[in-house]
Structures are given as structure tokens and as C-alpha cells.
CSV table of C-alpha atoms and ligand atoms in Angstrom, one decimal:
chain,number,residue,atom,x,y,z
A,1,MET,CA,101.9,0.5,-18.4
A,2,GLU,CA,98.6,-1.4,-18.9
A,3,PHE,CA,97.4,-3.2,-15.7
A,4,THR,CA,93.6,-3.3,-15.9
A,5,ASN,CA,92.2,-6.8,-16.7
A,6,ARG,CA,95.7,-8.1,-17.4
A,7,THR,CA,97.1,-11.1,-15.5
A,8,VAL,CA,100.3,-11.4,-13.4
A,9,LEU,CA,102.0,-14.5,-12.0
A,10,VAL,CA,103.9,-13.8,-8.7
A,11,SER,CA,106.3,-16.5,-7.5
A,12,GLY,CA,106.8,-16.6,-3.7
A,13,GLY,CA,103.7,-14.4,-3.5
A,14,ALA,CA,102.3,-15.6,-0.3
A,15,GLU,CA,104.4,-13.5,2.0
A,16,GLY,CA,106.8,-10.5,2.2
A,17,ILE,CA,107.8,-8.6,-0.9
A,18,GLY,CA,105.9,-10.9,-3.3
A,19,PHE,CA,102.7,-10.5,-1.5
A,20,ALA,CA,103.1,-6.7,-1.3
A,21,ILE,CA,103.7,-6.5,-5.1
A,22,ALA,CA,100.7,-8.8,-5.7
A,23,LYS,CA,98.5,-6.5,-3.6
A,24,ALA,CA,99.8,-3.3,-5.3
A,25,LEU,CA,99.3,-4.8,-8.8
A,26,GLY,CA,95.9,-6.3,-7.9
A,27,SER,CA,94.8,-2.9,-6.6
A,28,SER,CA,95.8,-1.5,-9.9
A,29,GLY,CA,93.4,-3.8,-11.7
A,30,MET,CA,95.4,-6.9,-12.5
A,31,ASN,CA,94.3,-10.5,-12.0
A,32,VAL,CA,96.8,-12.1,-9.7
A,33,VAL,CA,98.1,-15.7,-9.7
A,34,LEU,CA,100.2,-16.5,-6.6
A,35,GLY,CA,102.6,-19.5,-6.6
A,36,ASP,CA,104.2,-20.4,-3.3
A,37,ILE,CA,105.8,-23.3,-1.6
A,38,ASN,CA,104.0,-22.7,1.7
A,39,GLU,CA,100.4,-23.9,1.5
A,40,GLN,CA,99.1,-22.3,4.7
A,41,ALA,CA,100.7,-18.9,3.9
A,42,LEU,CA,99.3,-19.1,0.4
A,43,GLN,CA,95.7,-19.7,1.6
A,44,ASN,CA,96.1,-16.7,4.0
A,45,ALA,CA,97.4,-14.5,1.2
A,46,LEU,CA,94.5,-15.4,-1.2
A,47,THR,CA,92.0,-14.7,1.6
A,48,LYS,CA,93.5,-11.2,2.1
A,49,LEU,CA,93.6,-10.4,-1.6
A,50,SER,CA,90.0,-11.5,-2.1
A,51,GLY,CA,89.0,-9.4,0.8
A,52,LEU,CA,90.4,-6.4,-1.0
A,53,GLY,CA,88.3,-7.2,-4.1
A,54,ILE,CA,91.3,-8.5,-6.1
A,55,ASN,CA,90.7,-11.3,-8.6
A,56,CYS,CA,93.2,-14.0,-7.5
A,57,LYS,CA,94.0,-17.7,-7.7
A,58,GLY,CA,96.9,-19.6,-6.3
A,59,LEU,CA,98.9,-22.8,-6.4
A,60,VAL,CA,101.4,-24.6,-4.3
A,61,MET,CA,104.6,-24.6,-6.3
A,62,ASP,CA,108.3,-25.0,-5.9
A,63,VAL,CA,110.2,-22.6,-8.3
A,64,VAL,CA,112.9,-25.3,-8.6
A,65,LYS,CA,110.6,-27.6,-10.4
A,66,PRO,CA,109.9,-27.0,-14.2
A,67,GLU,CA,106.6,-28.9,-14.0
A,68,ASP,CA,105.4,-26.6,-11.3
A,69,TRP,CA,106.0,-23.6,-13.5
A,70,GLN,CA,104.0,-25.3,-16.3
A,71,ARG,CA,101.1,-25.7,-13.8
A,72,ALA,CA,101.4,-22.1,-12.8
A,73,VAL,CA,101.3,-20.6,-16.3
A,74,ALA,CA,98.4,-23.0,-17.2
A,75,LEU,CA,96.4,-21.8,-14.1
A,76,ALA,CA,96.9,-18.2,-15.3
A,77,THR,CA,95.9,-18.8,-18.9
A,78,ASP,CA,93.0,-21.3,-18.1
A,79,GLN,CA,91.6,-18.9,-15.5
A,80,TYR,CA,92.1,-15.5,-17.1
A,81,GLY,CA,92.7,-16.3,-20.8
A,82,ALA,CA,96.2,-14.9,-21.1
A,83,LEU,CA,99.4,-14.2,-19.1
A,84,HIS,CA,100.8,-10.7,-19.4
A,85,ALA,CA,103.3,-10.4,-16.6
A,86,LEU,CA,105.7,-12.2,-14.2
A,87,ILE,CA,107.1,-11.2,-10.9
A,88,ASN,CA,110.0,-13.5,-10.4
A,89,ASN,CA,110.2,-13.0,-6.7
A,90,ALA,CA,110.6,-16.3,-4.7
A,91,GLY,CA,113.9,-16.3,-3.0
A,92,VAL,CA,115.9,-17.3,0.0
A,93,GLY,CA,118.6,-15.7,2.0
A,94,GLY,CA,121.1,-18.5,1.8
A,95,LYS,CA,123.4,-19.2,4.7
A,96,PRO,CA,125.4,-16.1,5.7
A,97,GLY,CA,128.8,-16.7,7.1
A,98,PRO,CA,132.5,-17.3,6.3
A,99,ILE,CA,133.3,-19.1,3.0
A,100,GLU,CA,134.5,-22.3,4.6
A,101,ASN,CA,131.2,-22.7,6.6
A,102,ASN,CA,129.0,-23.1,3.5
A,103,THR,CA,128.6,-26.6,2.1
A,104,LEU,CA,127.9,-27.3,-1.6
A,105,ALA,CA,124.4,-28.2,-0.5
A,106,ASP,CA,124.0,-24.7,0.9
A,107,TRP,CA,125.1,-23.2,-2.4
A,108,GLN,CA,122.9,-25.5,-4.4
A,109,TRP,CA,119.8,-24.5,-2.5
A,110,CYS,CA,120.4,-20.8,-3.0
A,111,ILE,CA,121.3,-21.1,-6.7
A,112,ASP,CA,118.4,-23.5,-7.4
A,113,VAL,CA,115.8,-21.1,-5.9
A,114,ASN,CA,117.3,-17.6,-6.5
A,115,LEU,CA,118.9,-18.1,-9.9
A,116,LEU,CA,117.5,-21.2,-11.6
A,117,GLY,CA,114.0,-20.5,-10.2
A,118,VAL,CA,114.2,-17.1,-12.0
A,119,VAL,CA,115.5,-18.7,-15.2
A,120,GLN,CA,112.7,-21.3,-15.2
A,121,GLY,CA,110.1,-18.6,-14.5
A,122,MET,CA,111.3,-16.8,-17.7
A,123,GLN,CA,111.3,-19.9,-19.7
A,124,ALA,CA,107.7,-20.8,-18.7
A,125,ALA,CA,106.2,-17.3,-18.8
A,126,VAL,CA,107.9,-15.5,-21.7
A,127,PRO,CA,106.3,-17.5,-24.5
A,128,HIS,CA,102.8,-16.7,-23.0
A,129,ILE,CA,103.6,-13.0,-22.6
A,130,LYS,CA,104.8,-12.9,-26.2
A,131,ARG,CA,101.6,-14.6,-27.3
A,132,ALA,CA,99.6,-12.0,-25.3
A,133,GLY,CA,101.3,-9.2,-27.3
A,134,GLY,CA,103.6,-7.9,-24.6
A,135,GLY,CA,103.7,-7.0,-20.9
A,136,PHE,CA,106.3,-7.0,-18.2
A,137,VAL,CA,108.7,-9.0,-16.0
A,138,VAL,CA,110.1,-7.9,-12.7
A,139,ASN,CA,113.0,-10.0,-11.5
A,140,VAL,CA,113.5,-9.5,-7.8
A,141,ALA,CA,117.3,-9.1,-7.3
A,142,SER,CA,118.6,-7.1,-4.4
A,143,MET,CA,121.0,-4.3,-3.4
A,144,ALA,CA,123.3,-7.4,-3.3
A,145,GLY,CA,122.8,-7.4,-7.1
A,146,MET,CA,124.6,-4.1,-7.2
A,147,MET,CA,127.7,-5.0,-5.1
A,148,GLY,CA,129.4,-7.9,-3.4
A,149,VAL,CA,128.3,-8.6,0.1
A,150,PRO,CA,131.0,-10.0,2.4
A,151,TYR,CA,129.8,-13.1,4.2
A,152,GLY,CA,127.0,-13.5,1.8
A,153,GLY,CA,128.7,-15.2,-1.1
A,154,GLU,CA,125.8,-17.5,-2.3
A,155,TYR,CA,123.3,-14.7,-2.1
A,156,THR,CA,125.6,-12.2,-3.9
A,157,ALA,CA,126.3,-14.7,-6.6
A,158,THR,CA,122.6,-15.2,-7.3
A,159,LYS,CA,121.5,-11.6,-7.1
A,160,LEU,CA,124.3,-10.2,-9.2
A,161,ALA,CA,123.3,-12.9,-11.8
A,162,VAL,CA,119.7,-11.9,-11.7
A,163,ALA,CA,120.5,-8.2,-12.1
A,164,GLY,CA,122.8,-9.0,-15.1
A,165,LEU,CA,120.3,-11.4,-16.7
A,166,SER,CA,117.6,-8.7,-16.4
A,167,GLU,CA,119.8,-6.3,-18.4
A,168,ALA,CA,120.3,-9.0,-21.0
A,169,TRP,CA,116.6,-9.9,-21.1
A,170,ALA,CA,115.5,-6.2,-21.2
A,171,VAL,CA,117.4,-5.8,-24.5
A,172,GLU,CA,116.4,-9.2,-25.9
A,173,LEU,CA,112.6,-8.8,-25.1
A,174,ALA,CA,112.2,-5.1,-26.0
A,175,PRO,CA,111.2,-6.0,-29.6
A,176,PHE,CA,108.3,-8.1,-28.2
A,177,ASP,CA,107.0,-5.2,-26.1
A,178,ILE,CA,108.1,-7.0,-22.9
A,179,HIS,CA,109.5,-4.6,-20.4
A,180,VAL,CA,112.0,-6.3,-18.0
A,181,ALA,CA,113.1,-4.7,-14.7
A,182,ALA,CA,115.4,-5.7,-11.9
A,183,LEU,CA,114.1,-4.8,-8.4
A,184,CYS,CA,117.0,-4.0,-6.1
A,185,PRO,CA,115.9,-3.4,-2.6
A,186,ALA,CA,118.1,-3.1,0.5
A,187,PHE,CA,116.6,-4.3,3.8
A,188,VAL,CA,112.8,-4.9,3.8
A,189,SER,CA,110.9,-6.1,6.9
A,190,THR,CA,110.0,-9.7,5.8
A,191,LYS,CA,110.9,-13.2,6.9
A,192,ILE,CA,113.9,-13.5,4.5
A,193,HIS,CA,116.2,-14.1,7.5
A,194,LEU,CA,114.0,-17.1,8.3
A,195,SER,CA,114.4,-18.6,4.9
A,196,GLU,CA,115.5,-22.0,6.3
A,197,ARG,CA,111.8,-22.5,7.1
A,198,ASN,CA,111.3,-23.2,3.4
A,199,ARG,CA,114.4,-25.3,2.8
A,200,ALA,CA,112.9,-28.6,4.0
A,201,LEU,CA,110.1,-28.1,1.5
A,202,THR,CA,112.4,-27.4,-1.5
A,203,HIS,CA,113.0,-30.0,-4.1
A,204,GLY,CA,116.4,-31.8,-3.8
A,205,GLN,CA,117.1,-30.8,-0.2
A,206,THR,CA,117.4,-33.4,2.5
A,207,THR,CA,117.0,-31.2,5.6
A,208,LYS,CA,114.3,-32.5,7.9
A,209,ALA,CA,111.9,-30.0,9.4
A,210,GLU,CA,113.2,-30.8,12.9
A,211,GLU,CA,116.8,-30.1,11.8
A,212,ILE,CA,116.1,-26.6,10.7
A,213,GLU,CA,118.1,-24.0,12.5
A,214,LEU,CA,116.6,-20.5,12.5
A,215,PRO,CA,118.8,-17.5,13.5
A,216,ASP,CA,118.8,-15.9,16.9
A,217,PRO,CA,116.3,-13.0,16.8
A,218,ASP,CA,119.2,-10.8,18.3
A,219,SER,CA,121.6,-11.7,15.4
A,220,VAL,CA,122.7,-8.8,13.2
A,221,MET,CA,120.9,-10.3,10.2
A,222,SER,CA,117.6,-10.6,12.1
A,223,GLN,CA,117.9,-7.1,13.4
A,224,VAL,CA,118.7,-5.4,10.0
A,225,VAL,CA,115.8,-7.3,8.3
A,226,THR,CA,113.2,-6.6,11.0
A,227,ASN,CA,114.2,-2.9,11.0
A,228,GLY,CA,113.9,-2.8,7.2
A,229,ILE,CA,111.3,-0.8,5.3
A,230,ASP,CA,107.6,-1.8,5.1
A,231,PRO,CA,107.1,-4.3,2.1
A,232,ASP,CA,104.0,-2.3,1.1
A,233,LEU,CA,106.3,0.6,0.1
A,234,VAL,CA,108.1,-1.8,-2.2
A,235,GLY,CA,104.9,-2.9,-3.8
A,236,GLN,CA,103.7,0.7,-4.4
A,237,ARG,CA,107.2,1.6,-5.7
A,238,VAL,CA,107.1,-1.2,-8.2
A,239,VAL,CA,103.8,0.0,-9.7
A,240,GLU,CA,105.3,3.6,-9.9
A,241,ALA,CA,108.5,2.3,-11.5
A,242,LEU,CA,106.6,0.1,-14.0
A,243,ASN,CA,104.5,3.1,-15.1
A,244,ALA,CA,107.7,5.0,-15.7
A,245,LYS,CA,109.2,2.0,-17.5
A,246,GLU,CA,112.3,1.9,-15.2
A,247,HIS,CA,114.7,-1.0,-15.8
A,248,TYR,CA,116.4,-0.8,-12.4
A,249,ILE,CA,113.9,-0.3,-9.6
A,250,PHE,CA,115.4,1.1,-6.4
A,251,THR,CA,113.6,1.4,-3.1
A,252,HIS,CA,116.4,2.7,-0.9
A,253,PRO,CA,117.8,6.0,-2.4
A,254,ASN,CA,120.2,6.3,0.6
A,255,TYR,CA,122.2,3.4,-1.0
A,256,ARG,CA,123.0,5.6,-4.1
A,257,ALA,CA,126.3,6.8,-2.6
A,258,VAL,CA,127.4,3.2,-1.9
A,259,VAL,CA,126.7,2.1,-5.4
A,260,GLN,CA,128.5,5.2,-6.7
A,261,GLN,CA,131.6,4.2,-4.7
A,262,ARG,CA,131.6,0.9,-6.5
A,263,PHE,CA,131.2,2.5,-9.9
A,264,ALA,CA,134.0,4.9,-9.1
A,265,ALA,CA,136.3,2.0,-8.2
A,266,ILE,CA,135.4,0.3,-11.5
A,267,ASP,CA,135.9,3.6,-13.4
A,268,ALA,CA,139.3,4.1,-11.8
A,269,ALA,CA,140.3,0.6,-12.8
A,270,PHE,CA,139.4,1.4,-16.4
A,271,ALA,CA,141.5,4.5,-16.2
A,272,ARG,CA,144.5,2.4,-15.1
A,273,ALA,CA,143.9,0.1,-18.1
A,274,GLU,CA,143.7,3.1,-20.4
A,275,SER,CA,147.1,4.3,-19.3
A,276,SER,CA,148.6,0.8,-19.5
A,277,PRO,CA,151.3,0.5,-22.1
A,278,ILE,CA,150.1,-3.1,-22.7
A,279,VAL,CA,146.3,-2.5,-23.5
A,280,GLY,CA,145.9,1.3,-23.5
A,281,HIS,CA,145.9,1.5,-27.3
A,282,LEU,CA,142.5,-0.3,-27.3
A,283,SER,CA,140.8,2.7,-25.6
A,284,SER,CA,139.6,4.2,-28.9
A,285,GLU,CA,138.2,1.0,-30.5
A,286,PRO,CA,134.4,1.7,-31.2
A,287,LEU,CA,131.8,-0.6,-29.5
A,288,ASP,CA,128.1,-1.1,-29.4
A,289,ALA,CA,126.6,-1.0,-25.9
A,290,PHE,CA,123.9,-3.4,-24.8
A,291,VAL,CA,122.3,-1.1,-22.1
A,292,PRO,CA,118.6,-1.2,-21.5
A,293,GLN,CA,117.1,2.1,-22.6
B,301,NAD,N1,113.7,-8.7,2.7
B,301,NAD,C1,114.8,-8.1,2.2
B,301,NAD,O1,115.5,-7.4,2.9
B,301,NAD,C2,115.1,-8.3,0.8
B,301,NAD,C3,116.0,-7.4,0.2
B,301,NAD,C4,116.4,-7.5,-1.1
B,301,NAD,C5,115.8,-8.6,-1.9
B,301,NAD,N2,114.9,-9.4,-1.3
B,301,NAD,C6,114.4,-10.5,-2.2
B,301,NAD,O2,113.0,-10.4,-2.2
B,301,NAD,C7,112.4,-11.7,-2.5
B,301,NAD,C8,111.3,-12.1,-1.6
B,301,NAD,O3,111.9,-12.2,-0.3
B,301,NAD,P1,111.2,-11.7,1.1
B,301,NAD,O4,112.1,-10.7,1.7
B,301,NAD,O5,109.8,-11.3,0.8
B,301,NAD,O6,111.3,-13.0,1.9
B,301,NAD,P2,110.1,-14.0,2.6
B,301,NAD,O7,110.9,-15.1,3.1
B,301,NAD,O8,109.3,-13.1,3.5
B,301,NAD,O9,109.2,-14.4,1.4
B,301,NAD,C9,109.7,-15.3,0.4
B,301,NAD,C10,108.5,-16.0,-0.2
B,301,NAD,O10,109.0,-17.0,-1.1
B,301,NAD,C11,108.4,-18.3,-0.9
B,301,NAD,N3,109.4,-19.3,-1.3
B,301,NAD,C12,110.6,-19.7,-0.8
B,301,NAD,N4,111.2,-20.7,-1.4
B,301,NAD,C13,110.3,-21.0,-2.4
B,301,NAD,C14,110.3,-22.0,-3.5
B,301,NAD,N5,111.3,-22.8,-3.6
B,301,NAD,N6,109.3,-22.0,-4.4
B,301,NAD,C15,108.2,-21.2,-4.2
B,301,NAD,N7,108.1,-20.2,-3.2
B,301,NAD,C16,109.2,-20.1,-2.4
B,301,NAD,C17,108.2,-18.3,0.6
B,301,NAD,O11,107.2,-19.3,1.1
B,301,NAD,C18,107.7,-16.8,0.9
B,301,NAD,O12,106.3,-16.7,0.6
B,301,NAD,C19,113.6,-12.7,-2.5
B,301,NAD,O13,114.0,-12.9,-3.8
B,301,NAD,C20,114.7,-11.9,-1.7
B,301,NAD,O14,116.0,-12.3,-2.1
B,301,NAD,C21,114.6,-9.3,0.0
């Protein structure tokens, strides 16, 4: 994978996983453009990257707004001449809890940022990456993109969608030399459990800053996130996986057994369909597979 003197746009790049990926790609020679909703965090991030000798620029943006994406790609191309890569990272944890506790506004916030934000990132960046002759996209999904997470419906819905879209886009964009990967981490020590901090800033939401409820630091969610792996490991792993042209980027190999259980359950369900007198005769119909290679 070519990194030197190429340019990457990282959404939600001011903190957490996005910042770690920006740092790792910048250290590999890329020019970095950070887009983030949090102005103060953005300034801090740019200061840190510059201190490491990384070429970087930033803008305050909300991934929910198409005009903000246009400003982001324009900054990258005006500043560095071309855009070669996108890290579609900005995301929120949604509101974990039982189905009946989540309002449509909760769902809308999560879908707007985690799913439609990613779609808009593709729509804004892909024409530029095509024009540059190719490059790569990493869509930040989650281990929740590999399996349903009870009490995390909104988050599961968006992350399974991002993983599935990444498979579709990998096949669609391969002829343009654009490598597409889905990053699927389990817990990483970031501020994802404090996502409500960004909600008041997000387009279309009415939550006032003083109404924001952050979770108890002793809650299960706070504990599992703060005990997660160091984001820098994720950043370094992304560079390693891009060099190997991986389509699914995993950072927690200990979850392999869990995903295998899900695949085994799906496989067993196919076996039951194969032996069904109603549909079993379709088993031998030939098919083309759309699997990223
Ligand atoms: N931390 C984990 O355990 C974990 C695990 C799997 C996947 N992820 C995913 O990683 C990605 C990054 O999350 P993180 O863990 O670093 O969380 P984080 O809250 O530490 O960082 C998220 C960043 O996105 C920015 N952001 C939030 N809403 C935005 C918006 N509307 N527009 C622009 N920027 C916005 C925030 O300001 C922040 O800089 C998310 O997509 C998340 O779902 C996180």
C-alpha cells in the first residue's frame, strides 16, 4: 500500500481510534486531514500530530451534514492536491438499554452519525479517490458488525450495516484500485461510552448541553470500554492490515471463537434448509459469490 506523500481524510479524527489511525498513517508518510465535531479536541489533536512532524490540517465538521463533507474533501484537495484515502471513523455508542427505552430520536442520532455519516463520507470522497487513480477506504465498524449485541440495538444495526456495505463497496471499487476494508474492533479504551457529549453538537438533535446524561463510571459499559485495548494498537494494526490488503481488519483475535459460533449457527440453519422437503432441491443451483478477495 502506498502511503508516502498521499493524503487521507479521517472523520472523528480528534480523539480515540480516529486519532490513533491518523497518527499511524501520518507516521507512515501520509498527509492527514482531520474532520471532527469537537473544536477543542481537534485543535489539541492537530498540535500533537504537528509535534510528531506529520503534515496535517483540520476542520470542524459534522458527518451528518453533506456540506461539511464537501468542505472536508475541498480542504484535502486544495491543501495537498489530491485525496487518496478515507477513514470513515466518526461514530457514537448510541443509548444501550432495553428496546422500549430507546426513542426514535435515539435511533435517528445513531443512524445519522454511524450509518448515514459513513455513506456520505463515501459519496464525498470516492470521486476524488477515483480521480487520484486509486487508494483506500477503512470504514470503522465494530465487533458489533459481526454479531448482534443484546441491549445495543441501534449500535448493532449501524455496525452490521457498515460491515455489509464495506463488503459491497470492496467489490464495487476494486476495478478502480480502491481497497475497502471494515475495521471491527471489540473494546478499545476511548470515550465512546461518553458519546452523549457530542449529541448536543450533532445536526438535527435538540438535546441541550445541560440535559446531557453521561453514564456512571462504575457502569458495565464504562468499565469494559476503559479496560479495552490501547487505541494506538488499533492504529498500528490498521497500517499492518492495509499493507496486507485485508478486507476485514480485526484487532481482538480472542473474539474469533465467538464469531465462529455465529457462523456455525448460520451454517447449521443452512443445513436444515438443505434437508427441507420444501426448499432442499435448490441446494445444487449454481451461484456467483460477491465476496471481497
Ligand atoms: N471504543 C470502542 O470500544 C470501539 C469498538 C468498536 C468500534 N468503535 C468505533 O470506533 C469509532 C471511533 O470511536 P471511539 O471509540 O474512538 O470513540 P470516541 O468517542 O473516543 O471518538 C469519537 C470521535 O468522533 C467525533 N464525533 C462524534 N460525533 C461526530 C459527528 N457527528 N461528526 C464528526 N465527528 C464526530 C468525536 O468528537 C470524537 O473525536 C466509532 O465509529 C466507534 O463506533 C469503537
